[in-house]
Coordinates of C-alpha atoms and ligand atoms in Angstrom, one line a residue:
X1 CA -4.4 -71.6 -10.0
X2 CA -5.8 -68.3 -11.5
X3 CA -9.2 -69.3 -11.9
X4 CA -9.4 -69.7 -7.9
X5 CA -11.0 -67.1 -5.7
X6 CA -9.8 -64.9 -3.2
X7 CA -11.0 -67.6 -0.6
X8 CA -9.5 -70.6 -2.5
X9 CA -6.4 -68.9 -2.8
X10 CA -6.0 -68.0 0.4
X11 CA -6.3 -71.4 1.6
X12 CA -3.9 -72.5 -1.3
X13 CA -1.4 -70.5 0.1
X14 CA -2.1 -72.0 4.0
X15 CA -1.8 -75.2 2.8
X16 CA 1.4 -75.2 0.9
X17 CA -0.3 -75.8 -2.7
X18 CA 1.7 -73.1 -4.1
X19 CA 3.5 -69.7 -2.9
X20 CA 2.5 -65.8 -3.3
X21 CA 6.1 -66.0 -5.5
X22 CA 4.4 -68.5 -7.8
X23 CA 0.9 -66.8 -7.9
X24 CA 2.3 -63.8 -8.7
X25 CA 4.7 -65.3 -11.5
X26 CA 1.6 -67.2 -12.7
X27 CA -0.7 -63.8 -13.0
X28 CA 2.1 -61.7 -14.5
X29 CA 3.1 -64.0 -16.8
X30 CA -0.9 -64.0 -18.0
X31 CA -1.7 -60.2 -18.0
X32 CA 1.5 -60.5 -21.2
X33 CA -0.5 -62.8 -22.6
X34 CA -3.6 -60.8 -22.3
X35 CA -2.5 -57.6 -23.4
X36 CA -5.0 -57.0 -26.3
X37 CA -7.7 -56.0 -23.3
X38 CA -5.7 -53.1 -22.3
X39 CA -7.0 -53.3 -18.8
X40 CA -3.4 -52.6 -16.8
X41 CA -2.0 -49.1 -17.8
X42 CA 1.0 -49.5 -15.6
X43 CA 2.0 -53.6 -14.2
X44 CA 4.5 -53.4 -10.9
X45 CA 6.5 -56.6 -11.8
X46 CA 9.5 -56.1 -9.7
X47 CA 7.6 -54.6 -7.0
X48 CA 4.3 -57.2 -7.0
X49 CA 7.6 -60.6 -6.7
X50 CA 9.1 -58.5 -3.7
X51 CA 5.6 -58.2 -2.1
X52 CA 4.7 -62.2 -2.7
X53 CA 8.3 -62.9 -1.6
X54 CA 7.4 -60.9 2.0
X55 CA 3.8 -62.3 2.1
X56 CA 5.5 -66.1 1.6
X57 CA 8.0 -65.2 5.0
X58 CA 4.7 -63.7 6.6
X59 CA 2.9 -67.2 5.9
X60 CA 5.7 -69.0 6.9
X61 CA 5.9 -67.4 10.0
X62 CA 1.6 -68.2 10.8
X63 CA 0.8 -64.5 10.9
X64 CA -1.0 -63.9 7.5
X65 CA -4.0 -62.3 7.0
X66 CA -6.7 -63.0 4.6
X67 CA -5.0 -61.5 1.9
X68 CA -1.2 -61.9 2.5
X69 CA 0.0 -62.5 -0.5
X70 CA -3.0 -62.8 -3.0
X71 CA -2.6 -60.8 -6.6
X72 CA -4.4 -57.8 -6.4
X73 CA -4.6 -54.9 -8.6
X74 CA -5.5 -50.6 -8.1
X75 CA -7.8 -48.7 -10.3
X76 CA -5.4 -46.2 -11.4
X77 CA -7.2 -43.2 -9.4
X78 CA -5.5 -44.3 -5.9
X79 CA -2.4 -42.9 -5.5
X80 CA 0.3 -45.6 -5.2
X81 CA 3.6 -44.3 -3.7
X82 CA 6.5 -43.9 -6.3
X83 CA 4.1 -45.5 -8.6
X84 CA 2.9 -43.5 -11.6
X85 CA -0.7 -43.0 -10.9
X86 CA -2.3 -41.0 -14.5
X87 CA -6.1 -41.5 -13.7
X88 CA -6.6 -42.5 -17.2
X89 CA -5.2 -38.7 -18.2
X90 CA -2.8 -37.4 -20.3
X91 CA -2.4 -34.3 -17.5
X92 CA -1.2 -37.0 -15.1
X93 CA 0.8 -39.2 -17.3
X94 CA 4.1 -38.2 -15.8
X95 CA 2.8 -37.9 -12.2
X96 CA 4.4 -40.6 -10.0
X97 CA 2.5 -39.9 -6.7
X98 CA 4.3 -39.2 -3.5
X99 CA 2.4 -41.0 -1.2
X100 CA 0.0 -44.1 -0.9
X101 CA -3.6 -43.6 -0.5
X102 CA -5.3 -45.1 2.6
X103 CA -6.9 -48.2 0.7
X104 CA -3.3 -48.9 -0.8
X105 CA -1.8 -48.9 2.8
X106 CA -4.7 -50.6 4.3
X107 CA -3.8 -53.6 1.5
X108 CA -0.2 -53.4 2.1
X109 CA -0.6 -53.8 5.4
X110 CA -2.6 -56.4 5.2
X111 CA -0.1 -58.1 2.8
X112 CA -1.5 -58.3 -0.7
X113 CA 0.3 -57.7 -3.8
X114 CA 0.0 -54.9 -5.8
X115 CA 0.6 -56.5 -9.7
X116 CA 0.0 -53.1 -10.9
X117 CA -2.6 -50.0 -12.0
X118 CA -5.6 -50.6 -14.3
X119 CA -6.8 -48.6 -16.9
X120 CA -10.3 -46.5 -16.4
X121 CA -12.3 -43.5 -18.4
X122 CA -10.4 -40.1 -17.3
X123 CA -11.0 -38.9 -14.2
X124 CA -13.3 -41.6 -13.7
X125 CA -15.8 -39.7 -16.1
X126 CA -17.6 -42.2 -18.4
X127 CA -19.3 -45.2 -18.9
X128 CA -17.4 -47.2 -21.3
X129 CA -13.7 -47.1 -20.5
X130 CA -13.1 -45.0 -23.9
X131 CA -12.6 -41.7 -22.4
X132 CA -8.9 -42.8 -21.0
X133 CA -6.3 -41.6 -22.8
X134 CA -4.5 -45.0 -22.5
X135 CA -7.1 -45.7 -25.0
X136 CA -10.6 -48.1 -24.6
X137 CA -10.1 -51.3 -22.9
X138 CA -12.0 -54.3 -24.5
X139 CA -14.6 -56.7 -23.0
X140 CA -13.2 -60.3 -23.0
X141 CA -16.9 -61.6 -23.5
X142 CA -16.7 -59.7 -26.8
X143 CA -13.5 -58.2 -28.0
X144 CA -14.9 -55.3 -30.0
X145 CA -17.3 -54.7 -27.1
X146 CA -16.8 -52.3 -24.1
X147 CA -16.3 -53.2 -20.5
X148 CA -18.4 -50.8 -19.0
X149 CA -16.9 -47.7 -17.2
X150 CA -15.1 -45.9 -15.9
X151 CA -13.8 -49.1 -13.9
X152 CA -13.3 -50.9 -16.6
X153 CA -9.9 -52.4 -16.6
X154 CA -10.6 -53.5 -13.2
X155 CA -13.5 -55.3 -14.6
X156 CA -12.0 -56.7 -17.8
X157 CA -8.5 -58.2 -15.5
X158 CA -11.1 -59.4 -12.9
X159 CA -13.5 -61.4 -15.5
X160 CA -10.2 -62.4 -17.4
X161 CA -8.6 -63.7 -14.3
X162 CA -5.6 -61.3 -14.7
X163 CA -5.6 -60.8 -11.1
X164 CA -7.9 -62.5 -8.4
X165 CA -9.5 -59.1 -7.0
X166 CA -9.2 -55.3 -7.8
X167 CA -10.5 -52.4 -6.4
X168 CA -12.8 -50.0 -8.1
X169 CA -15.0 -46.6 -7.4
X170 CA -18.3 -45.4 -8.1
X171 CA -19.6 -41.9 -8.1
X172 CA -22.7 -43.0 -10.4
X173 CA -22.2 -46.3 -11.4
X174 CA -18.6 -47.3 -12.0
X175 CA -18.0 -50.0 -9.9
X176 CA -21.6 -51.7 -10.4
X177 CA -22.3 -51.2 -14.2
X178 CA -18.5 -52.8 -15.0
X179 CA -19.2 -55.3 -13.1
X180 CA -22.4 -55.9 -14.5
X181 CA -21.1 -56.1 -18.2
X182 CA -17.8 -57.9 -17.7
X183 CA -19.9 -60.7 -15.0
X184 CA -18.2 -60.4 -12.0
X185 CA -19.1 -58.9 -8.7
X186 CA -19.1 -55.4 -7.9
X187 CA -19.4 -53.8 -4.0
X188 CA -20.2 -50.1 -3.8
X189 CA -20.2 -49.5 -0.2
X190 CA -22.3 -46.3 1.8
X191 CA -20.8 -43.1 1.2
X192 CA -17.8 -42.6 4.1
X193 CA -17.5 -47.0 4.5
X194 CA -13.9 -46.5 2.7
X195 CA -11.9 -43.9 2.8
X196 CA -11.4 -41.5 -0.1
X197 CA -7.8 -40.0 0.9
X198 CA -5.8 -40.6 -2.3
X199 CA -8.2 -41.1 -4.3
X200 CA -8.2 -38.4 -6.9
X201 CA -11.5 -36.5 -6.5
X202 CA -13.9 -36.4 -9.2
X203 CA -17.1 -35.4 -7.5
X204 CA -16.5 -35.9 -3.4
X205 CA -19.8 -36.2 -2.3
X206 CA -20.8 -38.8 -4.1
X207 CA -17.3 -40.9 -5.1
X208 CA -16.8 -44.3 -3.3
X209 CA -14.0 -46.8 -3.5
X210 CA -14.9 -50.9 -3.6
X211 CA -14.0 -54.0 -4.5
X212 CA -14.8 -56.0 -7.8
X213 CA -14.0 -59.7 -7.2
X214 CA -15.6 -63.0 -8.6
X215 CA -17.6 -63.3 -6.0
X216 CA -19.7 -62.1 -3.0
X217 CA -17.4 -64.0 -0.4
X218 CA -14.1 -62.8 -1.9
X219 CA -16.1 -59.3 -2.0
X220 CA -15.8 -59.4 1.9
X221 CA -12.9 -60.5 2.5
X222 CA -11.3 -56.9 0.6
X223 CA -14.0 -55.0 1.8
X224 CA -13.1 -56.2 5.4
X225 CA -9.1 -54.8 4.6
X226 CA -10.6 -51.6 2.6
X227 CA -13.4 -50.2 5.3
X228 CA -13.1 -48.0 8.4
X229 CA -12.4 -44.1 9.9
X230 CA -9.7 -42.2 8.8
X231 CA -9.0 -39.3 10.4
X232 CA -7.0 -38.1 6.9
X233 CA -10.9 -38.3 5.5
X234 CA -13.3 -35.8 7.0
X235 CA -16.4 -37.5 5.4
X236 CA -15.2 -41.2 6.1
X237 CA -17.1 -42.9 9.2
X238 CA -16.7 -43.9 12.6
X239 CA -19.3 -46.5 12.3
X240 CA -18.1 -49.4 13.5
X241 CA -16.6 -52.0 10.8
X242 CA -18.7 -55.2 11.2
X243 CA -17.0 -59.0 10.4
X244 CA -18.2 -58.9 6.8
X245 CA -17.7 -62.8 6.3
X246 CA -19.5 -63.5 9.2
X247 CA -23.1 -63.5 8.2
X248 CA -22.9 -64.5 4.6
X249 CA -24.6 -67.7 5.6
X250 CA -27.4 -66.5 7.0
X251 CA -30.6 -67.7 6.0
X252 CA -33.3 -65.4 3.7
X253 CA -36.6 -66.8 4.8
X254 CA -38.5 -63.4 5.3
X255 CA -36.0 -61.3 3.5
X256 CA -38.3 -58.5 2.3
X257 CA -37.1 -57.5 -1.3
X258 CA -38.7 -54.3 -3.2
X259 CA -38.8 -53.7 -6.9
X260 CA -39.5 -50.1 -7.2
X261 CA -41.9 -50.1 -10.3
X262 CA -39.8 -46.9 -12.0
X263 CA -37.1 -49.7 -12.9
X264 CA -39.3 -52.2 -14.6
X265 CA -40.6 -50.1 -17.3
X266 CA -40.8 -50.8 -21.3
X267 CA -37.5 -49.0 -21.4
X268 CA -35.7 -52.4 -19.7
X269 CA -34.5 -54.8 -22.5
X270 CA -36.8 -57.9 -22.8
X271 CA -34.4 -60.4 -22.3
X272 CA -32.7 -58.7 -19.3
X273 CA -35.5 -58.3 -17.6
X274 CA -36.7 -62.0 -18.4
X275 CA -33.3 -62.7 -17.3
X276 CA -33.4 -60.6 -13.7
X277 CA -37.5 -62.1 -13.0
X278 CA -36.1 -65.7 -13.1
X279 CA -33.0 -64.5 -10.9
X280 CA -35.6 -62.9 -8.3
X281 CA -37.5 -66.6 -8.3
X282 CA -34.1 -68.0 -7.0
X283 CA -35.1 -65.3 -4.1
X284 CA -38.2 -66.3 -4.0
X285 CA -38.1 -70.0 -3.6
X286 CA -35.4 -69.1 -0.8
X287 CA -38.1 -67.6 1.1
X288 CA -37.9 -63.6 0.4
X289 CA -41.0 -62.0 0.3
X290 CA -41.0 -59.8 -2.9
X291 CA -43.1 -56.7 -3.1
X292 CA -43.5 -53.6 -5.6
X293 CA -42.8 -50.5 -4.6
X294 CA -42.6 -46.9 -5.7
X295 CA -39.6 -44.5 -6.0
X296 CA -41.4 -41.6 -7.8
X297 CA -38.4 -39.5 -7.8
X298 CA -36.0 -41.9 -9.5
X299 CA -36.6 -39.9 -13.2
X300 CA -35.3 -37.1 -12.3
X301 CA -31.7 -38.7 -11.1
X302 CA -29.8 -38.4 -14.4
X303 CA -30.3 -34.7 -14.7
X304 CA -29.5 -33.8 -10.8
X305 CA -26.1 -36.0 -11.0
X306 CA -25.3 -34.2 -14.1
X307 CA -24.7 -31.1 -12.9
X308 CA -23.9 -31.9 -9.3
X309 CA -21.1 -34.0 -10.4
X310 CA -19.6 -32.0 -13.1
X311 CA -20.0 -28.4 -10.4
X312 CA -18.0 -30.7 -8.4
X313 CA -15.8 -32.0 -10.9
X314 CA -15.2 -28.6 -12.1
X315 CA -13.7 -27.3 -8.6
X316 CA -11.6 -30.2 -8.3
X317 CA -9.9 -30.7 -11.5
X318 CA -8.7 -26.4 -11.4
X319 CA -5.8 -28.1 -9.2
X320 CA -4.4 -29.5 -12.9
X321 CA -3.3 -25.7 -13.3
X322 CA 0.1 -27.6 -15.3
X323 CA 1.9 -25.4 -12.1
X324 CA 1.9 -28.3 -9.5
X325 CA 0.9 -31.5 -11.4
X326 CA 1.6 -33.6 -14.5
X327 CA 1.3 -31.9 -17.9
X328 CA 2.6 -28.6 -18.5
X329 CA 2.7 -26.7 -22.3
X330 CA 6.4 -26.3 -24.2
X331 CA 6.8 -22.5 -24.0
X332 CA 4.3 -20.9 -22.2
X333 CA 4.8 -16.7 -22.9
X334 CA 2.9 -16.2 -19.8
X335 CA 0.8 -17.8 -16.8
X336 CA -2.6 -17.4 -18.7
X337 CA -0.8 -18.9 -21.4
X338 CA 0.1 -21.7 -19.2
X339 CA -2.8 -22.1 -17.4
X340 CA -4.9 -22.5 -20.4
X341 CA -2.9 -24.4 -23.0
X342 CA -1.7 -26.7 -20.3
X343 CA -5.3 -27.8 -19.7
X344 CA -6.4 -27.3 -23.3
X345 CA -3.9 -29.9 -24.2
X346 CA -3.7 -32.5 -21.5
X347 CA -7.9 -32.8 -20.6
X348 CA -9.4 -35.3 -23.0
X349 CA -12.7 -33.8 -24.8
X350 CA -15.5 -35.6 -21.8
X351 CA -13.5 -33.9 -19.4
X352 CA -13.6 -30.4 -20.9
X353 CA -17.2 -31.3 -21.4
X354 CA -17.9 -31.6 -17.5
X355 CA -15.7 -28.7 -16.9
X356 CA -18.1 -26.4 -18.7
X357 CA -20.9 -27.6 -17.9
X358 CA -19.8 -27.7 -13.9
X359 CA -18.5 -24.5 -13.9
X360 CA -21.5 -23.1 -15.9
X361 CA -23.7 -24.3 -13.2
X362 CA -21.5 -22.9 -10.8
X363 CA -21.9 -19.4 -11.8
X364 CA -23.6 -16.4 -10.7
X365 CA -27.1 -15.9 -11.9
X366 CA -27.4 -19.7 -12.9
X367 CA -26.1 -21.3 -9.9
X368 CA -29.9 -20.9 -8.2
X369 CA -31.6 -22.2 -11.6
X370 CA -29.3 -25.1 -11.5
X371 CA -27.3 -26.6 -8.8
X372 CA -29.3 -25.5 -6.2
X373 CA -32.3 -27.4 -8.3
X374 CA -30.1 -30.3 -8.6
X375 CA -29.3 -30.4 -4.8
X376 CA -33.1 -30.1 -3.9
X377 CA -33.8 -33.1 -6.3
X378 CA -30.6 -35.0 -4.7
X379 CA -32.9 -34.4 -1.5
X380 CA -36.0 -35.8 -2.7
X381 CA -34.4 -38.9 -4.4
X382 CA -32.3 -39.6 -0.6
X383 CA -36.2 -39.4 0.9
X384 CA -37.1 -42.2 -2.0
X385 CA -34.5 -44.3 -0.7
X386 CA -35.4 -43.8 3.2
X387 CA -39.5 -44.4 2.4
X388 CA -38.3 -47.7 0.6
X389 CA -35.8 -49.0 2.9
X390 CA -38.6 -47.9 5.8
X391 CA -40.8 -50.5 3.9
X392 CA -38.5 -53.4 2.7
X393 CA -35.0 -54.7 3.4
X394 CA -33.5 -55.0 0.2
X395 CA -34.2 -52.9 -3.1
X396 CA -33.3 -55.2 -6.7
X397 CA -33.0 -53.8 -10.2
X398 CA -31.7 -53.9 -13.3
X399 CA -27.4 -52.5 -14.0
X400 CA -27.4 -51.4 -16.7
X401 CA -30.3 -51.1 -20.0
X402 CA -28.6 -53.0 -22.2
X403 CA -25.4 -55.4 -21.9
X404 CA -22.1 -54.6 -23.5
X405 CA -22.6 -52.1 -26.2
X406 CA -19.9 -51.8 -29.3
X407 CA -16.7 -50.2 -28.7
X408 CA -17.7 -46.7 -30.7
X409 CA -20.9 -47.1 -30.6
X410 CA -21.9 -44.1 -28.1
X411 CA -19.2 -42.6 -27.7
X412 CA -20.0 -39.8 -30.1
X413 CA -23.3 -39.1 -28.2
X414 CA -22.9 -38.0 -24.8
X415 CA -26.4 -37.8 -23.8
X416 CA -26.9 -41.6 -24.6
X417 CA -23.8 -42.5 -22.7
X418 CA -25.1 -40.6 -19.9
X419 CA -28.3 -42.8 -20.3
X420 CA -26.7 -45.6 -19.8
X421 CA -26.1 -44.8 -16.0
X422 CA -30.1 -45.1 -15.5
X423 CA -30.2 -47.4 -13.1
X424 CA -27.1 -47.0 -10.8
X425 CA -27.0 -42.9 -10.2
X426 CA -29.5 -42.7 -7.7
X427 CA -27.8 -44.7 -5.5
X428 CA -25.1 -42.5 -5.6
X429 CA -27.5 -39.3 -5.1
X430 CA -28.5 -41.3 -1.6
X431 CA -25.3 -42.5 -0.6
X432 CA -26.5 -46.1 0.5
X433 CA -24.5 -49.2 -0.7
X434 CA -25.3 -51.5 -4.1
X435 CA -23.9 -53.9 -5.7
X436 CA -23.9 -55.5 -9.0
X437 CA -24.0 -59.5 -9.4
X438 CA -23.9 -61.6 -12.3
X439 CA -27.2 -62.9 -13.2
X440 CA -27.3 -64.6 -16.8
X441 CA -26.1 -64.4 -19.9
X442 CA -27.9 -62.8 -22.7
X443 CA -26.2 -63.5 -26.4
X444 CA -23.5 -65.1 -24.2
X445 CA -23.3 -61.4 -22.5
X446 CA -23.5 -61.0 -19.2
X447 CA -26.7 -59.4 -16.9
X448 CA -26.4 -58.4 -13.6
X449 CA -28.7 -57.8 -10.9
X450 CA -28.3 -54.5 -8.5
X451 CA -29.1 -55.0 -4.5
X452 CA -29.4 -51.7 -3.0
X453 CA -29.3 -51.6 0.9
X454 CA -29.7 -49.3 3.7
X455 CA -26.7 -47.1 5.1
X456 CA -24.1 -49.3 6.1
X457 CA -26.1 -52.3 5.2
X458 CA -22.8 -53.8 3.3
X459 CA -22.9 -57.1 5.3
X460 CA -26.6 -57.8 4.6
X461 CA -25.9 -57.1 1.0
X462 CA -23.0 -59.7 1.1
X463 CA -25.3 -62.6 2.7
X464 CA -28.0 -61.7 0.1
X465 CA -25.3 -61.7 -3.2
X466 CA -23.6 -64.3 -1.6
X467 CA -26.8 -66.5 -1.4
X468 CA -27.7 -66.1 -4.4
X469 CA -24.3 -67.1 -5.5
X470 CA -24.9 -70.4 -3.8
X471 CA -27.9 -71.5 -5.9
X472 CA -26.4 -70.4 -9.4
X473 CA -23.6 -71.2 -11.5
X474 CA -23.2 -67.3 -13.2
X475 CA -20.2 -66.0 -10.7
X476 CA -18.4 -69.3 -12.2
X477 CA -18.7 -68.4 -16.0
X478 CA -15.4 -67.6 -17.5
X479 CA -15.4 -65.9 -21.1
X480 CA -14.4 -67.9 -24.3
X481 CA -11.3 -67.8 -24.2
X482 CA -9.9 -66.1 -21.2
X483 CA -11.0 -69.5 -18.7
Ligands
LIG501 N1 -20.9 -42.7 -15.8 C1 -20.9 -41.8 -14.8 C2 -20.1 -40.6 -15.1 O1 -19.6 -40.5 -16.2 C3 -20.4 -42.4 -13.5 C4 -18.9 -42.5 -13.5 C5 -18.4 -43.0 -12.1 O2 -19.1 -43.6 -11.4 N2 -17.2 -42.7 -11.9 O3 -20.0 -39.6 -14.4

């Protein structure tokens, strides 16, 4: 039963095929099994049965939801209530947080089961999974390969069918460019869609929790739980949350689809971009219009977002002061001495990295030269996105440059990691919503293709994945393996 989707399960569990109890015994018993990916830094057992055993009264009694009782899993960044919740840091390893954050409550309300927290890069900083301190998670279409980060043990559990949906976040690419590499479906929604109250900042104006699911319909279905206004969130929306599943069936004659120009470039591997022209066909033949266009800003997104995010990064991590949370030094002689050997020895070496480049960027006499820079480019790059979205409906692109590199491979070489986050940082520097959906397999890797919409364009983006998902068999690929 763990190869179903959200949607099959769901109706599994109407129909009496099998109980949450069972599910949950049957996805527990396989994330034991599959404990060489290292995608679950802390599984819930006891808690996840006593969840499925409520959910199985709740269905019982005809008042489920979507997702009573389906197996879900938290990227360890949301704050899960007498749960330990580390963010892939050795500062927060003994932190067992004290309340839930708004997406956890949204899904226990809604009656899913939590099987537990997955592993990520440290404070969501990376793009390979190798920065957590619970060490690198592995690929399962290539052991020795990475999953992409920093959502990557959300990814890995997803495309192993360790759990049947997980949630992820994004502040330049870390829902989408997992996704992307593991072959499953990745949602980042607008900036403000879901809201970011226990989720432990990294850079707040750009990080944005989603869901990572098999496919586009079971994509909706958590959105659905996961989106709204939260009055505990000062930047999350009032927007209206439309019925996502609704209009996943509705037709794409006309749909107007850009390819901004700046993405198709000799950098693009060959075979991926071989591999996303055929998957824009499958657009094609279903009547979308496709049309080139220009985003002449897009070059300069790597260097705003890294120094926005770190300046941002840097201001929220000096609340790990080893005074109030997680790690704190044996000894201290003093509070300097605490301060500083505390964070010296509980930050992993990328996070130290952002700190001084963040807080460098911060300071008085450069803070003109660059974050002010960065925040004019972050302007320019937003105006890309509105000209384009002005013009077309859709905007489609590569994930990711290459698929799943070696585990080791770049993680010595910051500036190539950083590289590697070409295609999906942008979209964070605008704030609209993308997603990443498997596309083909290169060298039995997987591709995926990026939709980018307009602001709260999430349901459009859902009928377009979800289309496509109805015309090709690559949401359905399991790895060797781990079917
Ligand atoms: N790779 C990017 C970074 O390291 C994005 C990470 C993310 O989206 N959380 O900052």
């Amino acid at each position: 039963m763990y190869q179903q989707t959200i949607a099959q399960l769901a109706l599994g569990l109407r129909q009496g095929t099998f109980t949450s109890v069972e599910l949950t015994q049957a996805y527990l018993t396989r994330i034991k099994q599959h404990s060489e990916l290292n995608s679950f830094i802390t599984v819930t057992e006891e808690q996840a049965l006593q969840a499925a055993k409520a959910a199985d009264l709740r269905l019982a009694q005809g008042n489920a939801e979507p997702l009573t009782g389906i197996p879900l899993a938290q990227k360890d960044i949301f704050c899960t209530l007498g749960v330990k919740t580390s963010c892939g840091s050795k500062i927060l390893d003994n932190f067992i947080a004290p309340y839930n954050a708004t997406v956890v409550e949204k899904f226990n309300a809604a009656g899913a089961v939590m099987l537990g927290k997955l592993n990520m890069d440290e404070f969501a900083m990376g793009s390979s999974n190798e920065t957590s301190f619970y060490g690198a998670v592995k690929n399962p279409w290539d052991l020795n390969c990475v999953p992409g980060g920093s959502s990557g043990g959300s990814a890995a559990a997803v495309a192993a069918h360790l759990v049947a949906g997980a949630t992820g976040t994004d502040t330049g690419g870390s829902i989408r460019q997992p996704a992307a590499l593991c072959g499953i479906t990745g949602l980042k929604p607008t900036y403000g869609r879901v809201s970011r109250y226990g989720m432990i900042a990294y850079a707040s104006s750009l990080d944005q929790g989603g869901p990572m699911t098999r496919t586009a319909e079971d994509a909706a279905i958590m959105l659905q739980v996961m989106a709204g206004f939260d009055p505990k969130d000062s930047t999350s929306s009032d927007q209206a949350v439309p019925d996502y599943s609704a209009s996943l069936n509705a037709p794409l004659q006309g749909l107007k689809i850009g390819l901004p120009k700046e993405f198709f470039t000799a950098d693009l591997d060959s075979e991926i971009a071989a591999t996303l022209a055929a998957a824009i066909d499958e657009y094609r033949k279903m009547g979308a219009e496709i049309k080139e266009i220009s985003m002449p800003n897009l070059n300069m997104a790597i260097p705003a977002y890294y120094i926005i995010a770190p300046a941002e990064a840097s201001a929220n991590l000096s609340r790990f002061d080893g005074v109030r949370f997680g790690y704190r030094c044996s000894n201290p002689v003093d509070l300097t001495d605490l301060y500083t050997r505390s964070r010296g020895e509980a930050f992993g070496n990328e996070v130290k990295r952002r700190i001084l480049i963040g807080t460098y960027a911060l300071s008085a006499g450069y803070y003109d030269a660059y974050y002010l820079k960065a925040q004019k480019i972050r302007r320019l790059i937003s105006e890309d996105f509105k000209n384009a979205l002005a013009e077309v409906d859709v905007i489609m692109g590569p994930v990711t440059p290459s698929t799943a590199f070696a585990i080791g491979e770049k993680s010595n070489d910051p500036i190539q990691m950083y590289l590697s986050d070409i295609y999906t940082i942008a979209i964070n520097l605008a704030g609209v919503p993308a997603m990443s959906i498997p596309a083909g397999l290169v060298n039995n890797k997987p591709v995926g293709l990026q939709i980018i919409g307009n602001y709260f364009a999430e349901a459009k983006l859902l009928n377009v994945a979800h289309q496509f998902q109805q015309v090709t068999p690559w949401h359905q690929h399991s790895p060797k393996g781990f079917e």
